[in-house]
Tab-separated table of C-alpha atoms in Angstrom:
chain	number	residue	atom	x	y	z
A	1	MET	CA	46.058	5.618	11.783
A	2	ASN	CA	42.548	6.963	12.475
A	3	ASN	CA	40.025	4.376	11.258
A	4	ALA	CA	36.858	6.412	11.954
A	5	PRO	CA	36.475	7.885	8.389
A	6	PHE	CA	37.014	4.416	6.887
A	7	GLU	CA	34.399	2.934	9.181
A	8	MET	CA	32.013	5.757	8.296
A	9	LEU	CA	32.527	5.080	4.568
A	10	VAL	CA	31.696	1.401	5.030
A	11	ALA	CA	28.617	2.383	7.094
A	12	CYS	CA	27.535	4.771	4.298
A	13	ALA	CA	27.806	1.959	1.728
A	14	GLY	CA	25.621	-0.239	3.975
A	15	ALA	CA	23.076	2.552	4.487
A	16	ALA	CA	22.933	3.202	0.710
A	17	ALA	CA	22.337	-0.529	0.117
A	18	CYS	CA	19.478	-0.501	2.677
A	19	TRP	CA	18.032	2.629	1.051
A	20	SER	CA	17.987	1.050	-2.438
A	21	LEU	CA	16.601	-2.219	-1.018
A	22	TRP	CA	13.693	-0.353	0.609
A	23	PHE	CA	12.834	2.048	-2.229
A	24	TYR	CA	13.406	-0.260	-5.212
A	25	LEU	CA	12.564	-3.755	-3.961
A	26	VAL	CA	10.674	-3.890	-0.645
A	27	LYS	CA	8.221	-1.092	-1.514
A	28	ASP	CA	7.422	-2.724	-4.872
A	29	TYR	CA	6.944	-6.061	-3.156
A	30	ARG	CA	4.573	-4.559	-0.569
A	31	VAL	CA	2.460	-2.941	-3.312
A	32	SER	CA	2.321	-6.235	-5.263
A	33	ALA	CA	1.357	-8.181	-2.133
A	34	PHE	CA	-1.398	-5.646	-1.337
A	35	ARG	CA	-2.707	-5.874	-4.921
A	36	GLU	CA	-2.676	-9.660	-4.706
A	37	ARG	CA	-4.772	-9.501	-1.510
A	38	LEU	CA	-7.242	-7.128	-3.201
A	39	PHE	CA	-7.483	-9.364	-6.274
A	40	SER	CA	-8.349	-12.335	-4.083
A	41	ILE	CA	-11.073	-10.249	-2.370
A	42	ARG	CA	-12.356	-9.204	-5.828
A	43	ASP	CA	-12.431	-12.865	-6.888
A	44	GLU	CA	-14.448	-13.649	-3.751
A	45	LEU	CA	-16.921	-10.899	-4.680
A	46	PHE	CA	-17.124	-12.154	-8.278
A	47	ALA	CA	-17.720	-15.743	-7.126
A	48	PHE	CA	-20.502	-14.526	-4.811
A	49	ALA	CA	-22.210	-12.749	-7.736
A	50	ALA	CA	-21.644	-15.744	-10.052
A	51	ASP	CA	-23.427	-17.927	-7.461
A	52	ASP	CA	-26.442	-15.563	-7.752
A	53	GLY	CA	-25.763	-14.020	-4.343
A	54	VAL	CA	-26.119	-10.594	-5.918
A	55	SER	CA	-26.727	-9.398	-9.478
A	56	PHE	CA	-23.771	-8.288	-11.613
A	57	ASP	CA	-25.779	-5.132	-12.386
A	58	ASP	CA	-26.623	-4.316	-8.778
A	59	PRO	CA	-25.260	-0.868	-7.776
A	60	ALA	CA	-23.950	-2.274	-4.473
A	61	TYR	CA	-21.897	-4.901	-6.369
A	62	LEU	CA	-20.693	-2.421	-8.995
A	63	GLN	CA	-19.685	0.196	-6.427
A	64	LEU	CA	-17.825	-2.333	-4.287
A	65	ARG	CA	-16.004	-3.669	-7.361
A	66	ASP	CA	-15.134	-0.098	-8.376
A	67	LEU	CA	-13.742	0.497	-4.884
A	68	ILE	CA	-11.513	-2.599	-5.154
A	69	ASN	CA	-10.411	-1.634	-8.674
A	70	GLY	CA	-9.584	1.876	-7.516
A	71	MET	CA	-7.546	0.552	-4.603
A	72	VAL	CA	-5.684	-1.826	-6.942
A	73	GLN	CA	-4.993	0.995	-9.378
A	74	PHE	CA	-3.716	3.390	-6.715
A	75	ALA	CA	-2.209	0.796	-4.331
A	76	HIS	CA	1.200	2.457	-4.718
A	77	ARG	CA	-0.232	5.621	-3.153
A	78	VAL	CA	-1.358	3.978	0.093
A	79	SER	CA	0.753	5.663	2.752
A	80	PHE	CA	0.297	7.811	5.846
A	81	LEU	CA	1.750	10.760	3.943
A	82	THR	CA	-0.762	10.403	1.081
A	83	LEU	CA	-3.582	10.001	3.599
A	84	LEU	CA	-2.600	13.278	5.248
A	85	THR	CA	-2.266	15.235	1.984
A	86	SER	CA	-5.448	13.780	0.435
A	87	ALA	CA	-7.416	14.537	3.617
A	88	ARG	CA	-6.090	18.100	3.440
A	89	ASN	CA	-7.086	18.444	-0.225
A	90	SER	CA	-10.450	16.674	-0.040
A	91	SER	CA	-13.319	18.687	-1.396
A	92	SER	CA	-15.794	20.653	0.663
A	93	SER	CA	-18.663	19.186	-1.395
A	94	ARG	CA	-18.597	16.003	0.629
A	95	GLU	CA	-22.328	15.301	0.750
A	96	ASN	CA	-22.390	15.150	-3.031
A	97	SER	CA	-19.271	13.093	-3.504
A	98	ASN	CA	-19.406	10.655	-0.592
A	99	GLN	CA	-19.183	7.380	-2.501
A	100	HIS	CA	-19.157	5.379	0.731
A	101	GLN	CA	-22.576	6.757	1.718
A	102	LEU	CA	-23.893	5.977	-1.787
A	103	TRP	CA	-22.723	2.388	-1.381
A	104	LYS	CA	-24.346	2.144	2.070
A	105	LYS	CA	-27.610	3.366	0.531
A	106	SER	CA	-27.350	0.759	-2.256
A	107	LEU	CA	-26.963	-1.960	0.385
A	108	GLU	CA	-30.315	-1.131	1.987
A	109	VAL	CA	-32.365	-2.698	-0.839
A	110	LEU	CA	-30.458	-6.022	-0.745
A	111	GLU	CA	-31.472	-9.268	0.963
A	112	PRO	CA	-30.048	-9.445	4.534
A	113	ALA	CA	-27.712	-12.352	3.622
A	114	ALA	CA	-26.317	-10.543	0.567
A	115	LYS	CA	-25.998	-7.314	2.548
A	116	GLU	CA	-24.093	-9.077	5.313
A	117	ARG	CA	-21.752	-10.779	2.810
A	118	LEU	CA	-20.961	-7.526	0.996
A	119	GLU	CA	-20.340	-5.795	4.311
A	120	ARG	CA	-17.939	-8.586	5.279
A	121	ILE	CA	-16.111	-8.182	1.956
A	122	HIS	CA	-15.884	-4.428	2.597
A	123	GLU	CA	-14.475	-5.203	6.045
A	124	GLU	CA	-11.821	-7.416	4.414
A	125	ILE	CA	-10.874	-4.562	2.066
A	126	PHE	CA	-10.648	-2.194	5.027
A	127	SER	CA	-8.525	-4.683	6.964
A	128	ALA	CA	-6.123	-5.183	4.007
A	129	TYR	CA	-5.906	-1.412	3.540
A	130	MET	CA	-5.174	-0.772	7.241
A	131	LYS	CA	-2.493	-3.497	7.251
A	132	GLN	CA	-0.801	-1.913	4.241
A	133	LEU	CA	-1.067	1.570	5.745
A	134	VAL	CA	0.155	0.664	9.224
A	135	GLU	CA	2.996	-1.696	8.264
A	136	GLY	CA	4.503	0.867	5.905
A	137	SER	CA	4.597	3.755	8.383
A	138	ILE	CA	7.133	4.300	11.159
A	139	VAL	CA	4.591	6.569	12.875
A	140	LEU	CA	1.527	4.322	12.629
A	141	PHE	CA	3.218	0.979	13.306
A	142	PRO	CA	4.146	1.655	16.977
A	143	THR	CA	0.777	3.365	17.538
A	144	ALA	CA	-1.049	0.292	16.170
A	145	ALA	CA	1.142	-2.002	18.298
A	146	ILE	CA	0.132	-0.087	21.455
A	147	LEU	CA	-3.542	-0.165	20.376
A	148	PHE	CA	-3.286	-3.895	19.723
A	149	ILE	CA	-1.843	-4.521	23.210
A	150	GLY	CA	-4.726	-2.442	24.632
A	151	PHE	CA	-7.341	-4.444	22.731
A	152	SER	CA	-5.732	-7.765	23.728
A	153	LEU	CA	-5.683	-6.720	27.399
A	154	ARG	CA	-9.300	-5.576	27.229
A	155	ALA	CA	-10.336	-8.870	25.616
A	156	GLN	CA	-8.457	-10.891	28.269
A	157	LEU	CA	-9.946	-8.867	31.158
A	158	LYS	CA	-13.427	-9.174	29.672
A	159	ARG	CA	-13.031	-12.938	29.466
A	160	TYR	CA	-11.593	-13.142	32.992
A	161	PHE	CA	-14.313	-11.092	34.700
A	162	SER	CA	-17.204	-12.238	32.547
A	163	ALA	CA	-19.538	-14.646	34.399
A	164	GLN	CA	-20.435	-16.605	31.309
A	165	GLU	CA	-17.990	-18.431	29.057
A	166	THR	CA	-17.427	-16.387	25.919
A	167	ALA	CA	-15.885	-17.433	22.652
A	168	LYS	CA	-12.209	-16.631	22.329
A	169	GLY	CA	-12.246	-13.281	20.523
A	170	ASP	CA	-9.601	-12.245	18.070
A	171	ALA	CA	-8.178	-8.923	19.296
A	172	LYS	CA	-6.936	-8.009	15.832
A	173	ILE	CA	-10.393	-8.396	14.241
A	174	ALA	CA	-11.955	-6.507	17.157
A	175	MET	CA	-9.460	-3.681	16.689
A	176	VAL	CA	-10.101	-3.433	12.926
A	177	ARG	CA	-13.896	-3.465	13.490
A	178	ASP	CA	-13.591	-0.768	16.124
A	179	LEU	CA	-11.426	1.343	13.803
A	180	ALA	CA	-13.890	0.782	10.926
A	181	ARG	CA	-16.682	2.126	13.133
A	182	THR	CA	-14.612	5.053	14.421
A	183	LEU	CA	-12.801	6.200	11.283
A	184	ASP	CA	-14.485	8.000	8.427
A	185	ALA	CA	-14.339	5.461	5.570
A	186	GLN	CA	-14.682	8.282	3.048
A	187	ARG	CA	-11.289	9.644	4.150
A	188	LEU	CA	-9.605	6.270	3.618
A	189	GLU	CA	-11.313	5.538	0.325
A	190	VAL	CA	-10.609	8.931	-1.210
A	191	GLU	CA	-7.580	7.623	-3.147
A	192	ALA	CA	-9.470	4.640	-4.559
A	193	TYR	CA	-12.135	6.929	-5.984
A	194	ARG	CA	-9.594	9.355	-7.468
A	195	GLU	CA	-10.714	9.049	-11.094
A	196	SER	CA	-14.478	8.824	-10.579
A	197	LYS	CA	-14.335	11.466	-7.838
A	198	ASN	CA	-12.425	13.822	-10.127
A	199	ASN	CA	-15.121	13.550	-12.782
A	200	LEU	CA	-17.972	13.836	-10.286
A	201	GLU	CA	-16.487	16.861	-8.533
A	202	LEU	CA	-15.673	18.543	-11.838
A	203	SER	CA	-19.323	18.204	-12.838
A	204	ILE	CA	-20.383	19.671	-9.472
A	205	ALA	CA	-17.839	22.537	-9.637
B	1	MET	CA	-16.034	27.339	-7.052
B	2	ASP	CA	-15.763	27.170	-10.849
B	3	LYS	CA	-14.297	24.306	-12.876
B	4	TYR	CA	-10.876	25.924	-13.409
B	5	GLU	CA	-10.543	27.022	-9.802
B	6	PHE	CA	-11.273	23.451	-8.698
B	7	GLN	CA	-8.720	22.019	-11.163
B	8	LEU	CA	-6.126	24.526	-9.953
B	9	LYS	CA	-6.751	23.571	-6.311
B	10	ARG	CA	-6.465	19.875	-7.137
B	11	GLN	CA	-3.287	20.408	-9.169
B	12	ARG	CA	-1.746	22.399	-6.301
B	13	GLY	CA	-2.492	19.532	-3.912
B	14	GLU	CA	-0.997	17.000	-6.329
B	15	THR	CA	2.172	19.073	-6.733
B	16	LEU	CA	2.551	19.393	-2.973
B	17	HIS	CA	2.070	15.625	-2.560
B	18	ALA	CA	4.585	14.789	-5.319
B	19	ALA	CA	7.130	17.186	-3.789
B	20	VAL	CA	6.770	15.727	-0.272
B	21	VAL	CA	6.987	12.121	-1.565
B	22	ARG	CA	10.127	12.902	-3.571
B	23	LEU	CA	11.746	14.769	-0.664
B	24	CYS	CA	11.069	11.817	1.665
B	25	LYS	CA	12.775	9.533	-0.847
B	26	TRP	CA	15.822	11.635	-1.760
B	27	ILE	CA	16.680	13.393	1.537
B	28	PRO	CA	18.036	10.196	3.191
B	29	ILE	CA	20.323	9.324	0.251
B	30	ALA	CA	21.454	12.965	0.035
B	31	PHE	CA	22.385	12.790	3.744
B	32	ILE	CA	24.252	9.486	3.193
B	33	CYS	CA	26.199	11.061	0.288
B	34	TYR	CA	27.000	14.098	2.443
B	35	VAL	CA	28.368	11.915	5.267
B	36	ALA	CA	30.390	9.909	2.713
B	37	TYR	CA	31.727	13.178	1.326
B	38	LEU	CA	32.750	14.314	4.838
B	39	SER	CA	34.524	10.979	5.408
B	40	ILE	CA	36.411	11.284	2.117
B	41	ALA	CA	37.250	14.934	2.898
B	42	ALA	CA	38.656	13.865	6.292
B	43	LEU	CA	40.862	11.310	4.532
B	44	ALA	CA	41.968	13.600	1.694
B	45	GLY	CA	45.701	14.131	1.636
B	46	LYS	CA	46.243	11.825	4.627
B	47	ASN	CA	45.414	8.397	3.227
B	48	THR	CA	45.311	6.632	-0.123
B	49	LEU	CA	43.038	4.048	-1.694
B	50	ALA	CA	45.716	1.523	-0.873
B	51	ALA	CA	45.357	2.401	2.826
B	52	PHE	CA	41.569	1.899	2.541
B	53	GLY	CA	42.195	-1.493	0.922
B	54	ILE	CA	44.591	-2.393	3.717
B	55	TYR	CA	41.946	-1.318	6.281
B	56	LEU	CA	39.384	-3.606	4.644
B	57	VAL	CA	41.620	-6.675	4.492
B	58	ALA	CA	43.907	-6.029	7.479
B	59	ASP	CA	43.552	-8.459	10.366
B	60	LEU	CA	41.332	-10.601	8.171
B	61	LYS	CA	41.976	-14.229	8.776
B	62	VAL	CA	41.076	-16.806	6.139
B	63	ASN	CA	37.880	-17.873	7.919
B	64	LYS	CA	36.737	-14.242	8.358
B	65	PHE	CA	37.491	-13.497	4.710
B	66	LEU	CA	35.505	-16.554	3.643
B	67	SER	CA	32.584	-15.572	5.854
B	68	HIS	CA	32.527	-12.106	4.185
B	69	ILE	CA	32.509	-13.750	0.744
B	70	VAL	CA	29.693	-16.121	1.772
B	71	MET	CA	27.601	-13.289	3.267
B	72	ALA	CA	28.112	-11.091	0.175
B	73	ALA	CA	27.152	-13.988	-2.110
B	74	PHE	CA	24.110	-14.631	0.088
B	75	GLY	CA	22.997	-10.968	-0.070
B	76	ILE	CA	23.622	-10.492	-3.791
B	77	GLY	CA	22.246	-13.940	-4.612
B	78	GLY	CA	19.116	-13.335	-2.506
B	79	THR	CA	18.470	-9.981	-4.178
B	80	ALA	CA	19.004	-11.466	-7.659
B	81	TYR	CA	16.722	-14.406	-6.808
B	82	GLY	CA	13.984	-12.007	-5.610
B	83	TYR	CA	14.333	-9.901	-8.738
B	84	ALA	CA	14.151	-12.964	-11.018
B	85	GLN	CA	11.044	-14.193	-9.155
B	86	LYS	CA	9.436	-10.784	-9.635
B	87	LYS	CA	10.057	-10.902	-13.406
B	88	LEU	CA	8.735	-14.468	-13.538
B	89	GLN	CA	5.598	-13.416	-11.678
B	90	GLN	CA	5.041	-10.545	-14.134
B	91	ARG	CA	5.295	-12.949	-17.081
B	92	ASN	CA	2.856	-15.269	-15.327
B	93	ILE	CA	0.388	-12.406	-14.722
B	94	GLU	CA	0.667	-11.408	-18.399
B	95	ARG	CA	-0.168	-14.966	-19.473
B	96	MET	CA	-2.969	-15.666	-16.970
B	97	SER	CA	-4.747	-12.293	-16.866
B	98	ARG	CA	-6.102	-12.675	-20.434
B	99	VAL	CA	-7.617	-16.083	-19.614
B	100	ILE	CA	-9.260	-14.795	-16.409
B	101	GLN	CA	-10.529	-11.700	-18.229
B	102	GLU	CA	-12.123	-13.798	-21.005
B	103	PHE	CA	-13.724	-16.151	-18.482
B	104	GLU	CA	-15.127	-13.310	-16.343
B	105	ASN	CA	-16.392	-11.426	-19.426
B	106	LYS	CA	-18.564	-14.405	-20.327
B	107	LEU	CA	-20.413	-14.106	-16.996
B	108	ASP	CA	-20.253	-10.341	-16.646
B	109	PRO	CA	-19.878	-8.533	-20.006
B	110	ASN	CA	-19.754	-5.105	-18.272
B	111	ARG	CA	-16.919	-6.206	-15.988
B	112	SER	CA	-14.810	-3.222	-14.829
B	113	SER	CA	-11.009	-3.372	-14.778
B	114	SER	CA	-8.286	-2.328	-12.330
B	115	ARG	CA	-6.544	-0.362	-15.117
B	116	LEU	CA	-3.103	-1.834	-14.454
B	117	THR	CA	-0.721	-2.677	-17.302
B	118	ILE	CA	-0.838	-6.157	-18.842
B	119	LYS	CA	2.007	-7.190	-16.497
B	120	GLY	CA	0.053	-6.014	-13.435
B	121	LEU	CA	2.107	-2.847	-12.936
B	122	THR	CA	1.071	0.773	-12.261
B	123	ARG	CA	0.374	2.749	-15.454
B	124	PRO	CA	2.992	5.493	-16.025
B	125	GLU	CA	0.296	8.218	-15.825
B	126	ASP	CA	-0.738	6.990	-12.344
B	127	ALA	CA	2.842	6.600	-11.134
B	128	ILE	CA	3.197	9.466	-8.637
């Protein structure tokens, strides 16, 4: 008796189980975990404002909180596919709708300590976002792994050839900082500002 | 670009995105069903369900059979445990979120919200 069709049927049942596990359980879990991370960052921001680090009415605080809220609201849309389609559909009126630039401008009037803290919180948001984006994509994950190896090697070589003793750098943080400098934050934050951006662009249109 | 033209462009983009997301989800399961169909078609008229049953349990020794039962119980039990934990977490969020909201509103009356449901889930209108 030829067992190949039987074996294929059993394999199909296994593949269907994996499919339902990914689309109905793992994906939901990943979104919840990402939201949890963002809520803890939002709590950190709230605690900083409650300790009089920055006013609750300060535009820089409000805009950063809106960014976190937007990311929480649309956390289920964070994927490489969404990034590609939203980048394709982003408006041409970028100067008027660039919320990231508005936030940067709001930072300028703050005390250096408050500015630095808010920038660090923004970096944490960016890091959480990149983690969610990269770990959920079969295209980005291997690319990020190669980049990470490159950054680790560079950090090791730098330490080896450097005359003075340097602090042990974290390659992952260095990679995220480098990406934050290189990538256009507006492109990544476009989903988080969906609702406000819609209204703003409609008023411009 | 006028208001309606902009809305039309945005709607077109949204439709394209929704279509691509749905295709990425349903194409794999459609392929799995197609392969299963081919397997059943190859068996049609040659074998019976009884033969499939015999294939599954043939050369199964007691220890192998037990290991299959244990692994199945582990998989189903693990999934059920995860699902129950998820429901428990949602109930916990529902209970705690009101307290946190009240506390934060005292310090910041204009506090903005993440616009999730009371259980911390995506609103149906934001779902795609």
